[in-house]
Amino acid sequence: VSSEWIRDLIEKSKLIQSNSARSDVARAVRSRPDTIGDEAMLKMLLDWASGEDNPKRETPEEIDTVILPNTNDHNDGWVHRAINTVRGNALEALIFSALDRERPRTEFLWKVIQTFVHDPSITMRCVALNGLACWQNETTDKQSTISLFRQTV
């Protein structure tokens, strides 16, 4: 069953234009990739992930506040920050919706990851790198993974 009607409803509903509602929709798509994660929903998530709301490039002061004290694991702070935004939540849902299905959409996801590892926001790049690790588990193309990782860091 196509979810085109769901996407149309979401786009027309003023109630779902808020950030928290969009994050809820992204979580719902992520939890049901084979039922509502079709082309229409993946495109909607990509639009939201590409949106102009936060997170944007972080200031040096913001970078200092995200780095977790007493730990060397800085990535968790960045991912946590990202998934509390519409863009980060949508990208994470997009990644898992593309992979958690009977036939993973690895080619589509590769293009998405290639785009977001160059995002100006550290938080979005962290989500994309997590997606790259998940993508690698579904493919045998280790050389592309290594190459893209090196471009990112």
mmCIF file of C-alpha atoms in Angstrom:
data_model
loop_
_atom_site.group_PDB
_atom_site.id
_atom_site.type_symbol
_atom_site.label_atom_id
_atom_site.label_comp_id
_atom_site.label_asym_id
_atom_site.label_seq_id
_atom_site.Cartn_x
_atom_site.Cartn_y
_atom_site.Cartn_z
ATOM 1 C CA VAL A 1 0.000 0.000 0.000
ATOM 2 C CA SER A 2 1.441 3.341 -1.048
ATOM 3 C CA SER A 3 1.924 5.938 1.649
ATOM 4 C CA GLU A 4 1.505 8.811 -0.806
ATOM 5 C CA TRP A 5 -1.771 9.710 0.904
ATOM 6 C CA ILE A 6 -0.032 9.819 4.292
ATOM 7 C CA ARG A 7 2.603 12.166 2.922
ATOM 8 C CA ASP A 8 -0.068 14.411 1.378
ATOM 9 C CA LEU A 9 -1.916 14.510 4.700
ATOM 10 C CA ILE A 10 1.262 15.381 6.581
ATOM 11 C CA GLU A 11 2.201 18.143 4.158
ATOM 12 C CA LYS A 12 -1.291 19.667 4.257
ATOM 13 C CA SER A 13 -1.776 19.441 7.999
ATOM 14 C CA LYS A 14 -0.688 22.527 9.905
ATOM 15 C CA LEU A 15 -0.462 20.408 13.054
ATOM 16 C CA ILE A 16 2.383 18.373 11.602
ATOM 17 C CA GLN A 17 4.457 21.342 10.525
ATOM 18 C CA SER A 18 5.922 21.752 14.005
ATOM 19 C CA ASN A 19 9.329 20.294 14.781
ATOM 20 C CA SER A 20 8.127 17.871 17.452
ATOM 21 C CA ALA A 21 5.373 16.488 15.211
ATOM 22 C CA ARG A 22 7.824 15.981 12.364
ATOM 23 C CA SER A 23 10.188 14.182 14.727
ATOM 24 C CA ASP A 24 7.317 11.909 15.795
ATOM 25 C CA VAL A 25 6.527 11.128 12.154
ATOM 26 C CA ALA A 26 10.215 10.346 11.497
ATOM 27 C CA ARG A 27 10.263 7.937 14.459
ATOM 28 C CA ALA A 28 7.087 6.235 13.190
ATOM 29 C CA VAL A 29 8.555 5.720 9.720
ATOM 30 C CA ARG A 30 11.757 4.352 11.222
ATOM 31 C CA SER A 31 9.823 1.829 13.321
ATOM 32 C CA ARG A 32 7.785 0.565 10.336
ATOM 33 C CA PRO A 33 10.087 0.735 7.289
ATOM 34 C CA ASP A 34 8.376 -1.974 5.254
ATOM 35 C CA THR A 35 4.859 -0.638 5.780
ATOM 36 C CA ILE A 36 5.141 3.133 5.625
ATOM 37 C CA GLY A 37 8.744 3.614 4.501
ATOM 38 C CA ASP A 38 8.038 3.654 0.762
ATOM 39 C CA GLU A 39 9.350 6.144 -1.808
ATOM 40 C CA ALA A 40 6.979 8.946 -0.806
ATOM 41 C CA MET A 41 7.975 8.780 2.857
ATOM 42 C CA LEU A 42 11.687 8.429 2.100
ATOM 43 C CA LYS A 43 11.501 11.551 -0.076
ATOM 44 C CA MET A 44 9.675 13.424 2.670
ATOM 45 C CA LEU A 45 12.339 12.437 5.220
ATOM 46 C CA LEU A 46 15.072 13.491 2.803
ATOM 47 C CA ASP A 47 13.357 16.870 2.373
ATOM 48 C CA TRP A 48 13.181 17.312 6.150
ATOM 49 C CA ALA A 49 16.798 16.186 6.655
ATOM 50 C CA SER A 50 17.893 18.675 4.000
ATOM 51 C CA GLY A 51 15.824 21.475 5.527
ATOM 52 C CA GLU A 52 17.231 24.737 6.682
ATOM 53 C CA ASP A 53 16.340 24.487 10.364
ATOM 54 C CA ASN A 54 18.853 23.439 12.992
ATOM 55 C CA PRO A 55 21.381 22.004 13.326
ATOM 56 C CA LYS A 56 23.608 24.325 11.344
ATOM 57 C CA ARG A 57 27.380 24.759 11.617
ATOM 58 C CA GLU A 58 28.267 24.840 15.293
ATOM 59 C CA THR A 59 30.088 27.736 16.900
ATOM 60 C CA PRO A 60 33.278 27.055 18.898
ATOM 61 C CA GLU A 61 31.291 27.696 22.096
ATOM 62 C CA GLU A 62 28.676 25.103 21.109
ATOM 63 C CA ILE A 63 31.410 22.604 20.289
ATOM 64 C CA ASP A 64 32.859 23.022 23.773
ATOM 65 C CA THR A 65 29.464 22.411 25.404
ATOM 66 C CA VAL A 66 28.736 19.230 23.430
ATOM 67 C CA ILE A 67 31.995 17.460 24.209
ATOM 68 C CA LEU A 68 31.187 15.196 27.091
ATOM 69 C CA PRO A 69 33.285 15.661 30.232
ATOM 70 C CA ASN A 70 35.189 12.699 31.655
ATOM 71 C CA THR A 71 34.939 10.596 28.508
ATOM 72 C CA ASN A 72 36.694 10.167 25.198
ATOM 73 C CA ASP A 73 33.435 9.286 23.430
ATOM 74 C CA HIS A 74 32.414 12.620 21.911
ATOM 75 C CA ASN A 75 30.243 11.056 19.196
ATOM 76 C CA ASP A 76 27.360 10.261 21.578
ATOM 77 C CA GLY A 77 26.954 13.916 22.447
ATOM 78 C CA TRP A 78 26.789 14.902 18.783
ATOM 79 C CA VAL A 79 24.344 12.165 17.831
ATOM 80 C CA HIS A 80 22.179 12.936 20.846
ATOM 81 C CA ARG A 81 22.096 16.575 19.800
ATOM 82 C CA ALA A 82 21.241 15.652 16.195
ATOM 83 C CA ILE A 83 18.367 13.322 16.978
ATOM 84 C CA ASN A 84 16.761 16.073 19.015
ATOM 85 C CA THR A 85 16.306 18.098 15.826
ATOM 86 C CA VAL A 86 14.009 17.520 12.869
ATOM 87 C CA ARG A 87 16.945 17.287 10.457
ATOM 88 C CA GLY A 88 18.857 14.763 12.562
ATOM 89 C CA ASN A 89 15.799 12.725 13.414
ATOM 90 C CA ALA A 90 14.717 12.651 9.762
ATOM 91 C CA LEU A 91 18.184 11.589 8.583
ATOM 92 C CA GLU A 92 18.413 8.828 11.166
ATOM 93 C CA ALA A 93 14.907 7.595 10.245
ATOM 94 C CA LEU A 94 15.822 7.752 6.565
ATOM 95 C CA ILE A 95 18.954 5.658 7.103
ATOM 96 C CA PHE A 96 17.231 2.963 9.111
ATOM 97 C CA SER A 97 14.136 2.941 6.890
ATOM 98 C CA ALA A 98 16.330 2.382 3.851
ATOM 99 C CA LEU A 99 18.153 -0.522 5.524
ATOM 100 C CA ASP A 100 15.595 -2.203 7.807
ATOM 101 C CA ARG A 101 13.553 -3.777 5.050
ATOM 102 C CA GLU A 102 13.377 -7.021 3.169
ATOM 103 C CA ARG A 103 15.419 -5.534 0.297
ATOM 104 C CA PRO A 104 17.665 -2.772 1.679
ATOM 105 C CA ARG A 105 17.955 0.378 -0.451
ATOM 106 C CA THR A 106 21.761 0.484 -0.324
ATOM 107 C CA GLU A 107 22.320 2.474 -3.557
ATOM 108 C CA PHE A 108 19.833 5.144 -2.504
ATOM 109 C CA LEU A 109 21.340 5.290 0.982
ATOM 110 C CA TRP A 110 24.884 5.573 -0.383
ATOM 111 C CA LYS A 111 23.909 8.770 -2.217
ATOM 112 C CA VAL A 112 22.247 10.160 0.915
ATOM 113 C CA ILE A 113 25.273 9.401 3.077
ATOM 114 C CA GLN A 114 27.648 10.929 0.501
ATOM 115 C CA THR A 115 25.663 14.142 0.737
ATOM 116 C CA PHE A 116 25.357 14.366 4.518
ATOM 117 C CA VAL A 117 28.957 13.512 5.447
ATOM 118 C CA HIS A 118 29.744 16.935 3.970
ATOM 119 C CA ASP A 119 27.005 18.776 5.852
ATOM 120 C CA PRO A 120 28.261 21.933 7.583
ATOM 121 C CA SER A 121 26.905 20.626 10.898
ATOM 122 C CA ILE A 122 29.021 18.230 12.971
ATOM 123 C CA THR A 123 25.838 16.701 14.361
ATOM 124 C CA MET A 124 24.514 15.808 10.912
ATOM 125 C CA ARG A 125 27.889 14.394 9.880
ATOM 126 C CA CYS A 126 27.853 12.159 12.974
ATOM 127 C CA VAL A 127 24.440 10.759 12.041
ATOM 128 C CA ALA A 128 25.690 10.218 8.471
ATOM 129 C CA LEU A 129 28.800 8.407 9.751
ATOM 130 C CA ASN A 130 26.620 6.149 11.892
ATOM 131 C CA GLY A 131 24.650 5.474 8.717
ATOM 132 C CA LEU A 132 27.879 4.714 6.868
ATOM 133 C CA ALA A 133 28.697 2.029 9.440
ATOM 134 C CA CYS A 134 25.224 0.517 9.014
ATOM 135 C CA TRP A 135 25.548 0.732 5.219
ATOM 136 C CA GLN A 136 28.871 -1.107 5.401
ATOM 137 C CA ASN A 137 27.185 -3.975 7.247
ATOM 138 C CA GLU A 138 24.822 -4.420 4.271
ATOM 139 C CA THR A 139 27.466 -4.282 1.521
ATOM 140 C CA THR A 140 30.875 -5.668 0.748
ATOM 141 C CA ASP A 141 32.270 -2.404 -0.586
ATOM 142 C CA LYS A 142 34.808 -1.692 2.131
ATOM 143 C CA GLN A 143 36.975 0.462 -0.133
ATOM 144 C CA SER A 144 34.160 2.993 -0.717
ATOM 145 C CA THR A 145 33.419 3.074 2.999
ATOM 146 C CA ILE A 146 37.037 3.760 3.895
ATOM 147 C CA SER A 147 37.363 6.397 1.196
ATOM 148 C CA LEU A 148 34.238 8.285 2.272
ATOM 149 C CA PHE A 149 35.208 8.034 5.937
ATOM 150 C CA ARG A 150 38.622 9.559 5.171
ATOM 151 C CA GLN A 151 36.986 12.414 3.267
ATOM 152 C CA THR A 152 34.802 13.140 6.266
ATOM 153 C CA VAL A 153 37.312 13.195 9.096
#
